[in-house]
Amino acid sequence: MNSVIVWSIIFVLIALFAYYATRMARRDDSEDGLHDFGFALLEFGRAFPNEAIREIHATADGRAVFVRLHDGKTGIMRSHTKHYACHLIKPGRVRVQGQEDARSFRAEFLDAPANDGLFTFRTEAEAAEVSLWLLGNYVSSADKDVAEDGA
């Protein structure tokens, strides 16, 4: 009889610990928009060690991070649960299409179709800034040289 009581107490303690552990491990959705992008920056630095990041903007869900580099180039990092896929966008190799919602745009990456998609940001200002980065990156370097020679 004593062993039944002891095993019952052990079972209850294990069940309480499992309940407590799952409550602690559950993601808190009240922190909407507060993502830790340190790992993303490390992944981008490992993929492109000679590129200096000047500014970052993430989508509202945190699944994509756009980076503006020091020399004016733009990059994208897509979250794949445990790692980020990093892509440096080449001039003239992206198409951007506006959406009804001013916080969103659809982008098509000609060199990396896996990154294509609809990107929604927390604010209209963030979406506008990233789309301007992509627009500036849309003009090829040859077109920039011609524009500078003509000026």
XYZ file of C-alpha atoms in Angstrom:
151
model
C 0.000 0.000 0.000
C 2.867 2.356 0.805
C 4.442 1.857 -2.614
C 1.177 2.894 -4.302
C 1.172 6.149 -2.335
C 4.835 6.818 -3.106
C 4.325 6.137 -6.835
C 1.202 8.325 -6.843
C 3.137 11.210 -5.298
C 5.972 10.763 -7.812
C 3.478 10.710 -10.690
C 1.781 13.893 -9.428
C 5.145 15.645 -9.049
C 6.178 14.657 -12.588
C 2.833 15.872 -13.964
C 3.210 19.216 -12.142
C 6.761 19.613 -13.416
C 5.668 18.822 -16.997
C 2.835 21.358 -16.757
C 5.207 24.007 -15.381
C 7.862 23.290 -18.046
C 5.384 23.505 -20.927
C 3.978 26.798 -19.594
C 7.495 28.248 -19.380
C 8.462 27.030 -22.857
C 5.326 28.337 -24.549
C 5.923 31.363 -26.739
C 4.438 34.581 -25.404
C 2.394 36.104 -28.250
C 1.810 39.329 -26.316
C 5.291 40.480 -27.368
C 4.168 41.085 -30.949
C 6.969 42.579 -33.020
C 9.667 42.059 -30.394
C 11.973 39.556 -32.036
C 15.629 38.919 -31.311
C 17.490 39.338 -34.580
C 20.962 38.814 -33.163
C 21.082 35.307 -34.581
C 19.960 36.612 -37.986
C 22.746 39.198 -37.976
C 25.299 36.550 -37.061
C 24.071 34.321 -39.899
C 24.283 37.204 -42.385
C 27.781 38.071 -41.145
C 28.845 34.469 -41.598
C 27.364 34.310 -45.115
C 28.769 37.698 -46.193
C 31.731 38.523 -43.927
C 32.879 41.553 -45.942
C 29.517 43.370 -45.856
C 28.797 46.003 -43.204
C 25.154 46.246 -42.119
C 23.865 49.787 -41.754
C 20.177 49.228 -41.002
C 17.650 46.407 -40.607
C 13.875 46.130 -40.868
C 11.891 43.001 -40.135
C 8.441 41.988 -41.240
C 5.637 42.078 -38.680
C 5.769 38.306 -38.168
C 9.576 38.273 -37.908
C 9.985 35.658 -40.654
C 11.928 37.963 -42.977
C 14.578 40.569 -42.260
C 15.738 43.108 -44.829
C 19.186 44.658 -44.389
C 20.633 47.806 -45.893
C 24.367 47.512 -46.308
C 26.956 50.251 -45.969
C 27.643 50.451 -49.715
C 23.939 50.808 -50.609
C 23.248 47.154 -51.394
C 20.254 45.337 -49.949
C 19.951 41.837 -48.543
C 17.206 39.607 -47.225
C 17.221 36.918 -44.569
C 14.330 34.435 -44.416
C 13.736 32.508 -41.208
C 13.546 28.741 -41.559
C 12.870 27.878 -37.906
C 16.424 27.081 -36.790
C 18.432 29.017 -39.367
C 18.238 31.984 -41.713
C 18.691 31.810 -45.475
C 20.679 34.895 -46.465
C 20.572 36.452 -49.913
C 22.338 39.519 -51.262
C 20.081 41.151 -53.842
C 21.862 41.977 -57.078
C 20.913 45.186 -58.932
C 18.037 44.703 -61.335
C 17.171 41.226 -60.006
C 14.066 42.047 -57.929
C 10.512 43.021 -58.836
C 8.304 44.786 -56.299
C 4.547 45.180 -56.498
C 2.502 47.372 -54.145
C -0.537 46.043 -52.306
C -3.845 47.477 -51.055
C -2.444 47.554 -47.530
C 0.219 50.275 -47.424
C 2.195 48.195 -44.919
C 2.725 45.410 -47.483
C 4.353 44.690 -50.814
C 4.970 41.603 -52.910
C 8.528 40.935 -54.035
C 9.863 38.548 -56.643
C 13.577 37.756 -56.444
C 14.786 36.568 -59.833
C 17.962 34.969 -58.437
C 16.311 33.357 -55.406
C 12.672 32.386 -56.055
C 12.461 30.729 -52.627
C 12.477 34.235 -51.110
C 9.475 35.439 -53.149
C 6.405 36.427 -51.202
C 4.183 38.992 -49.581
C 5.968 41.051 -46.931
C 3.942 42.918 -44.309
C 5.635 45.337 -41.913
C 4.481 46.831 -38.616
C 4.241 50.362 -40.043
C 3.786 51.997 -43.425
C 7.061 53.867 -42.944
C 9.050 50.623 -42.622
C 7.402 49.161 -45.731
C 8.090 52.365 -47.681
C 11.722 52.461 -46.602
C 12.399 48.842 -47.538
C 10.640 49.273 -50.879
C 12.864 52.303 -51.542
C 15.907 50.176 -50.745
C 14.697 47.627 -53.273
C 13.899 50.365 -55.797
C 17.407 51.768 -55.418
C 18.720 48.265 -55.822
C 16.507 47.723 -58.862
C 18.563 50.159 -60.933
C 21.558 48.313 -62.303
C 25.054 49.684 -61.748
C 25.420 50.308 -65.511
C 22.326 52.540 -65.418
C 23.739 54.401 -62.426
C 27.012 55.013 -64.305
C 25.129 56.376 -67.339
C 23.049 58.673 -65.109
C 26.197 60.012 -63.398
C 27.963 60.613 -66.736
C 24.957 62.523 -68.071
C 24.742 64.809 -65.023
